[in-house]
PDB file of C-alpha atoms in Angstrom:
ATOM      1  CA  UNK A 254       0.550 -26.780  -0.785  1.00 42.00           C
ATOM      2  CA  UNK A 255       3.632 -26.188  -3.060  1.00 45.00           C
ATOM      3  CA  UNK A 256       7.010 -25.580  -1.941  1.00 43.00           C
ATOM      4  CA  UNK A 257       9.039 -24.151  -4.747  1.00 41.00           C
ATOM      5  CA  UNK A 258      12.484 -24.537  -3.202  1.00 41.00           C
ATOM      6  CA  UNK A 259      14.450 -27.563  -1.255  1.00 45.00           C
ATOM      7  CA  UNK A 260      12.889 -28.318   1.802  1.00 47.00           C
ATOM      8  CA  UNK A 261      15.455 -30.644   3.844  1.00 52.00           C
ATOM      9  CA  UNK A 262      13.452 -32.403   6.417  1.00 54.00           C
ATOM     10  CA  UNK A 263      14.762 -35.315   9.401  1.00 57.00           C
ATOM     11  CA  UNK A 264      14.789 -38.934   9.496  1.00 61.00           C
ATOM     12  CA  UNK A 265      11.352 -40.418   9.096  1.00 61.00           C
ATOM     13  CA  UNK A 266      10.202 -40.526  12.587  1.00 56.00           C
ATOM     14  CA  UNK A 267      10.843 -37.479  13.602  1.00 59.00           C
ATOM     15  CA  UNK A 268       8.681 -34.565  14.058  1.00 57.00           C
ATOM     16  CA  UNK A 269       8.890 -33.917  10.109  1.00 59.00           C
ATOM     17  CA  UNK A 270       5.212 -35.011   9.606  1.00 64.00           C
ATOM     18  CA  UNK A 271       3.740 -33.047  12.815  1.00 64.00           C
ATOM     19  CA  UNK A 272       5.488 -29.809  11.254  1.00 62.00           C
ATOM     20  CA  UNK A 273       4.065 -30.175   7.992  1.00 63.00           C
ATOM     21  CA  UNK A 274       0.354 -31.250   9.390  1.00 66.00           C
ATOM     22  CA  UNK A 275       0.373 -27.760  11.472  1.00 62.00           C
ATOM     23  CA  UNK A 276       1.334 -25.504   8.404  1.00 59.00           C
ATOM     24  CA  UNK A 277      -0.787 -27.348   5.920  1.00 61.00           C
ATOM     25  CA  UNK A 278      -3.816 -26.314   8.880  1.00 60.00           C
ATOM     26  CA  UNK A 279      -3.170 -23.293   9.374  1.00 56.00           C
ATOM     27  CA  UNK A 280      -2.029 -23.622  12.570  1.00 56.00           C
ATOM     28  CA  UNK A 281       1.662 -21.915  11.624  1.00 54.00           C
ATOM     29  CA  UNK A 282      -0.034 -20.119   8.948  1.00 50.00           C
ATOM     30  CA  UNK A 283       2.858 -17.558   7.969  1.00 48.00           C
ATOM     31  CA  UNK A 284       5.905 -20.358   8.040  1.00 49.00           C
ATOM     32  CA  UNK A 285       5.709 -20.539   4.550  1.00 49.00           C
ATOM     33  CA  UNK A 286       4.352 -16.977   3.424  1.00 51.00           C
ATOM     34  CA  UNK A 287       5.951 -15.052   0.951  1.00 56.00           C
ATOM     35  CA  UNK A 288       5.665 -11.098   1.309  1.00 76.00           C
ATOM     36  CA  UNK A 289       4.403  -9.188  -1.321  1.00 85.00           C
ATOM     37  CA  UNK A 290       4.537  -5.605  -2.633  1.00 89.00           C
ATOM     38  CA  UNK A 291       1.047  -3.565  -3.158  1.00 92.00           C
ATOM     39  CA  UNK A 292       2.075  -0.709  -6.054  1.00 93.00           C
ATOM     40  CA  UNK A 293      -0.422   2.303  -7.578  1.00 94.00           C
ATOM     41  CA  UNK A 294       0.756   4.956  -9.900  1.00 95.00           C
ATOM     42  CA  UNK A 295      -0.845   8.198  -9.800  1.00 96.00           C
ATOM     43  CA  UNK A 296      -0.292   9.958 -12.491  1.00 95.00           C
ATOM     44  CA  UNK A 297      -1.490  14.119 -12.516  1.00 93.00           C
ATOM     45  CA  UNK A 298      -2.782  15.404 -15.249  1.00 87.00           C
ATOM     46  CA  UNK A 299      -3.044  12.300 -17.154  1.00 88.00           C
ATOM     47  CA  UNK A 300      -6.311  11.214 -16.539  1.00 87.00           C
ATOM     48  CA  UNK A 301      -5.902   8.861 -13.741  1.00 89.00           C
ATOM     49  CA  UNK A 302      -8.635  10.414 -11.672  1.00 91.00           C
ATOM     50  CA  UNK A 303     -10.710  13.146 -11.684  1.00 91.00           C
ATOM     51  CA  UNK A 304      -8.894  16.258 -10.032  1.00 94.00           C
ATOM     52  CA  UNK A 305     -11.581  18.003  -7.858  1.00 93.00           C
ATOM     53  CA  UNK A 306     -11.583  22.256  -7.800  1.00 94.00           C
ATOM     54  CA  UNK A 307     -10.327  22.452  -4.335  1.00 95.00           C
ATOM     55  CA  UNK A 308      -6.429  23.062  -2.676  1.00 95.00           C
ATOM     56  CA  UNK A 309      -6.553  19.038  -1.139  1.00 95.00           C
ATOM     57  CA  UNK A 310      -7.966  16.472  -2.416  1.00 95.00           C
ATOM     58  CA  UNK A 311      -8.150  12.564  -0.789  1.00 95.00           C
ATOM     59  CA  UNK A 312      -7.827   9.808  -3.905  1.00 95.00           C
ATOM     60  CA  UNK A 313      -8.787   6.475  -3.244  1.00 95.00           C
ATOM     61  CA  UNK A 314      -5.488   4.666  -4.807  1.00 95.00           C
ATOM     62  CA  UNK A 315      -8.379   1.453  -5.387  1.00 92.00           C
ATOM     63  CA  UNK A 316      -9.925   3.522  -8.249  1.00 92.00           C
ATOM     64  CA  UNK A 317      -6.733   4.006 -10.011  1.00 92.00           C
ATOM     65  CA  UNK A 318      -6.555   3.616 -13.759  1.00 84.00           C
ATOM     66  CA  UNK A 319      -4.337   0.212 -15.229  1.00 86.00           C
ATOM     67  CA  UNK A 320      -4.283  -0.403 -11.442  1.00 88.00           C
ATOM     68  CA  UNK A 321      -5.572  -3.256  -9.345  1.00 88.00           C
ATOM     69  CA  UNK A 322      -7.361  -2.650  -6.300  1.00 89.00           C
ATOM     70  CA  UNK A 323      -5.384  -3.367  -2.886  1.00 90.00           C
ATOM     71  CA  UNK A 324      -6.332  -7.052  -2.198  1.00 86.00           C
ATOM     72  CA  UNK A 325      -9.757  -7.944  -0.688  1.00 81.00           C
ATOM     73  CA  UNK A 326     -10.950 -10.946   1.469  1.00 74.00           C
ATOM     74  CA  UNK A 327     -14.041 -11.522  -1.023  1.00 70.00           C
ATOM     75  CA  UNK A 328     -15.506 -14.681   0.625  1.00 74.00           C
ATOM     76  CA  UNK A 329     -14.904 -16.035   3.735  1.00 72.00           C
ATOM     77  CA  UNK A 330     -12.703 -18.765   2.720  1.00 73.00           C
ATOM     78  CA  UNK A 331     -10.210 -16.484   0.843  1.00 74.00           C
ATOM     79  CA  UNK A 332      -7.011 -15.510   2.770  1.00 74.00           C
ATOM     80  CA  UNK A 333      -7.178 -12.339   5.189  1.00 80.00           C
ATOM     81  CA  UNK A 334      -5.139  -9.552   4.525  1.00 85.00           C
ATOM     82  CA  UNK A 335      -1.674  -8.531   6.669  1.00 84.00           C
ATOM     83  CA  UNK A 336      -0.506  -5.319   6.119  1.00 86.00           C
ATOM     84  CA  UNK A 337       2.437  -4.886   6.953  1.00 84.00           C
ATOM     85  CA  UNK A 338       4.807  -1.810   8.602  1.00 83.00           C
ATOM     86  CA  UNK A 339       6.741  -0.083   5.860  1.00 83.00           C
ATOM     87  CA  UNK A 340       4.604   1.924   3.552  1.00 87.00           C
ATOM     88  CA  UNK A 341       6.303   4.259   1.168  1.00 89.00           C
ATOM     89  CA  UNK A 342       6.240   6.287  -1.926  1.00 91.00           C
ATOM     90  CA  UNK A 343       8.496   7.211  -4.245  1.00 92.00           C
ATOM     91  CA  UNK A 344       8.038  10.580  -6.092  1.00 94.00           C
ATOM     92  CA  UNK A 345       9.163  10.475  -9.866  1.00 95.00           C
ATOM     93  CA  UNK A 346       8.114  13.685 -11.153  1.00 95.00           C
ATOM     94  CA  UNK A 347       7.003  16.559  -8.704  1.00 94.00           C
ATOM     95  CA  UNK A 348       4.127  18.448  -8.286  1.00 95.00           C
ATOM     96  CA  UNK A 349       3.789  21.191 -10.240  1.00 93.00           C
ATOM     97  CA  UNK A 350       0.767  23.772 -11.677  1.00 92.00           C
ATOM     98  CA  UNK A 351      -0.238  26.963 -11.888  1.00 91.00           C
ATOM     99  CA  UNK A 352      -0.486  28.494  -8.822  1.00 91.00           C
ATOM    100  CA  UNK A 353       1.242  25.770  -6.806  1.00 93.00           C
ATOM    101  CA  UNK A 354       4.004  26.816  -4.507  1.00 93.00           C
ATOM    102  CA  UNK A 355       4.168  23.479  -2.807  1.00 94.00           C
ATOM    103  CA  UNK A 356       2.266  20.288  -1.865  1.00 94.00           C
ATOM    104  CA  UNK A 357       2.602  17.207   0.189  1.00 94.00           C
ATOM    105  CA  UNK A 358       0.981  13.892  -0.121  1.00 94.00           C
ATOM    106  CA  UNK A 359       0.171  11.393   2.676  1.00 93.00           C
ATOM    107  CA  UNK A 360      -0.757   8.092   2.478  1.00 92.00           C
ATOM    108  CA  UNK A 361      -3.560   5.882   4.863  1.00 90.00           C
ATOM    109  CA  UNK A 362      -7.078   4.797   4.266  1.00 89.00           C
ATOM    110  CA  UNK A 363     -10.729   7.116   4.634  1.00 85.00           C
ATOM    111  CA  UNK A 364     -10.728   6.715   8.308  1.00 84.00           C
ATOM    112  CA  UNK A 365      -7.016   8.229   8.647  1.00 85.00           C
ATOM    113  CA  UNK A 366      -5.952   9.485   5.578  1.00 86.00           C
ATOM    114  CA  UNK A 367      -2.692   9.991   6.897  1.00 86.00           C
ATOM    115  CA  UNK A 368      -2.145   6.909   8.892  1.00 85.00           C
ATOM    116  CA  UNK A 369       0.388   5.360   6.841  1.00 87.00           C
ATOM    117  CA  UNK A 370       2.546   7.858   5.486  1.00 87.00           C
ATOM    118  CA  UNK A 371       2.291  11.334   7.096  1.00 87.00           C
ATOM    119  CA  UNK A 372       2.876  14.740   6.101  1.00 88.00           C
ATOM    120  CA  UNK A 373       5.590  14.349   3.140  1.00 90.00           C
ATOM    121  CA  UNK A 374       6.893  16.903   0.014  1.00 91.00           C
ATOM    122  CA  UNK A 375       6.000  15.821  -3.419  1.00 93.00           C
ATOM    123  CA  UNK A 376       6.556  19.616  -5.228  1.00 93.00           C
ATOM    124  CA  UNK A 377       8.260  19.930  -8.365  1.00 92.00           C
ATOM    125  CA  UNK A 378      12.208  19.821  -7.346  1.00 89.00           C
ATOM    126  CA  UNK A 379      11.240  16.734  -4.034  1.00 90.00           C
ATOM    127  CA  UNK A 380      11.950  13.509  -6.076  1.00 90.00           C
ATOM    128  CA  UNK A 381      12.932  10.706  -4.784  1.00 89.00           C
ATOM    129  CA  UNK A 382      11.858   8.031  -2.175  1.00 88.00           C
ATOM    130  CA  UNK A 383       9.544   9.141   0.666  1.00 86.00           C
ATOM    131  CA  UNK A 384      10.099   6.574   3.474  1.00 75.00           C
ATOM    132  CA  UNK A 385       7.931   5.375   5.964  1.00 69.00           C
ATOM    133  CA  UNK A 386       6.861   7.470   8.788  1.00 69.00           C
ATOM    134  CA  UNK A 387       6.996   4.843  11.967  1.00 64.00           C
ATOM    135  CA  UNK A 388       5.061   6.919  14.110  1.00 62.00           C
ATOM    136  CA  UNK A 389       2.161   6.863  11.668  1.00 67.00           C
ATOM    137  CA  UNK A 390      -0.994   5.811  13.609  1.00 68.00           C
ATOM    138  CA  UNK A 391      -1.781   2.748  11.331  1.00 71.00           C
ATOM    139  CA  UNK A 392       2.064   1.947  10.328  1.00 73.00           C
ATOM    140  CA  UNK A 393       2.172  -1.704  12.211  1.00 77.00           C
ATOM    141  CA  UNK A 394       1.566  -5.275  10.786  1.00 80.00           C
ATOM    142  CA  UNK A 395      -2.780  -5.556  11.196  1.00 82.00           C
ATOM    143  CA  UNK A 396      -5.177  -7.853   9.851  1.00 84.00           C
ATOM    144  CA  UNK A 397      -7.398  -6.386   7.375  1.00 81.00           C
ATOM    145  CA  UNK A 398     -10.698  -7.811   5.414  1.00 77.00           C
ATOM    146  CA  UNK A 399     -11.357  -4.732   3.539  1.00 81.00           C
ATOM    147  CA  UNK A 400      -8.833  -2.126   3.222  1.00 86.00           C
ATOM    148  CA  UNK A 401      -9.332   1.112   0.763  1.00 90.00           C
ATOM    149  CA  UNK A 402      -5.939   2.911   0.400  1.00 93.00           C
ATOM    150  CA  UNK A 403      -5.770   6.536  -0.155  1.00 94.00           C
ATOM    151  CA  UNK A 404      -3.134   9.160  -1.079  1.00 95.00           C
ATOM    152  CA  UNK A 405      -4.384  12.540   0.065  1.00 95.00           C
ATOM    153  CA  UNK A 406      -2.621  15.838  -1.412  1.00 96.00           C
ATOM    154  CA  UNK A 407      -2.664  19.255  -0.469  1.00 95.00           C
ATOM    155  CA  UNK A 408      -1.525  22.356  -2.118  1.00 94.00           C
ATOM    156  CA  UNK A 409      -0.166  26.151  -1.082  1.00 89.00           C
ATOM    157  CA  UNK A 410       0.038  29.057  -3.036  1.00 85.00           C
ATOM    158  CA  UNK A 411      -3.733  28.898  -4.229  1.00 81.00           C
ATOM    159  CA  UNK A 412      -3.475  26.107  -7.029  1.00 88.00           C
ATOM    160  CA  UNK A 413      -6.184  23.860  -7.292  1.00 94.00           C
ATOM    161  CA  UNK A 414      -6.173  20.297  -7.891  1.00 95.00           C
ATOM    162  CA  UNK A 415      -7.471  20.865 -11.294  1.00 94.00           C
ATOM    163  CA  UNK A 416      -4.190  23.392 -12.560  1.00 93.00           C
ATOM    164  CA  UNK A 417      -1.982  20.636 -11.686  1.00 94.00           C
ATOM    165  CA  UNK A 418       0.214  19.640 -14.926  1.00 93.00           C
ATOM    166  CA  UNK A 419       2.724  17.495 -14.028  1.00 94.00           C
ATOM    167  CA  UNK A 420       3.119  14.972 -11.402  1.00 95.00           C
ATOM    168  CA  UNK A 421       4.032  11.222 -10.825  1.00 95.00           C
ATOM    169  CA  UNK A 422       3.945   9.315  -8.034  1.00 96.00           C
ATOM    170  CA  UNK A 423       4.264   5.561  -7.180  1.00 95.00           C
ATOM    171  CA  UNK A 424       2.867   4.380  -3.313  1.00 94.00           C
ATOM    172  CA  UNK A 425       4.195   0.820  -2.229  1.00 92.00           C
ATOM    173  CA  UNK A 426       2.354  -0.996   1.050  1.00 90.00           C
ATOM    174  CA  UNK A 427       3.449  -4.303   2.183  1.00 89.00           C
ATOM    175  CA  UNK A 428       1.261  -7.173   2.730  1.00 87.00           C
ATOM    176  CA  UNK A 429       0.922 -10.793   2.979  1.00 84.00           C
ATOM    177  CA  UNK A 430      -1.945 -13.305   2.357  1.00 81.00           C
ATOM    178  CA  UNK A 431      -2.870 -15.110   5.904  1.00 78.00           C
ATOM    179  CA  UNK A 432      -4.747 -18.390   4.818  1.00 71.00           C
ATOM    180  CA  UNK A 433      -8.236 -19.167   6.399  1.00 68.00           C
ATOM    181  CA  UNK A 434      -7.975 -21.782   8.961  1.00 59.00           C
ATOM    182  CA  UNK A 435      -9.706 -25.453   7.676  1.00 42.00           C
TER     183      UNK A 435
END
């Protein structure tokens, strides 16, 4: 275990060395846990995905292009997954096509595509940060082993996915590594 900053501890025969024993086990496993930051940019009509012929389309933010997948518990001895409450996205460039009138975006996984982030505006003229929706079903600290992100969008005014020309957007979700008990 590595502690990169001063750790001031008691007089030796104090509890120092039953403190350190329990983290190092697991037994206090998030004493010492740094947070850390998933980030996917989605990029429309760049090539990032393939844009299907329809007015909504749900893209799973793991098969993003320059992009790592969301972190994984591979084997059984890697660390499990928190995610944590706070999801949000932060719209660069609008939405904007042929067509489009408007469109939203939401954020979750394939079994609630909007459980993270719900109903939100991403249309050309809507930059800026989208905050988290608290009331989101899925929006609270959870263990996960293997967790698929999404960003679904939909359109109005008739566009499809495919006559969208411009677009950038950047989704953030919180997480931290819990490590696997000895």
């Amino acid at each position: 275990m590595a502690i990169h900053y001063p750790l001031r501890l008691g007089p030796r025969g104090s509890s120092n060395g039953r403190v350190l024993r329990a983290v190092r086990s697991g037994r206090v496993p998030y004493t010492l846990q740094v947070k850390h930051l998933y980030e996917c940019r989605i990029r429309f009509g760049a090539g990032d995905f393939t844009p299907a012929a329809a007015t909504s389309q749900v893209i799973d933010l793991n098969s993003i292009r320059f992009f790592p997948p969301f972190p994984q518990q591979v084997r059984a001895t890697d660390p499990v997954i928190r995610r944590l409450p706070g999801t949000y996205a932060f719209v660069k460039t609008g939405i904007a096509g042929t067509g489009i009138t408007d469109a939203d975006i939401e954020v979750g996984d394939s079994v609630d595509p909007n459980g993270l982030l719900t109903v939100s505006p991403a249309y050309d003229g809507d930059e800026g940060l989208v905050a988290a929706t608290p009331a989101a079903a899925e929006n609270a600290a959870r263990e996960e082993t293997d967790f698929a992100p999404t960003l679904r969008v939909a359109l109005t005014g008739g566009g499809l996915m495919t006559a969208i020309n411009q677009g950038e957007i950047y989704v953030y979700i919180p997480f931290e590594p819990i490590p696997v008990g000895d």
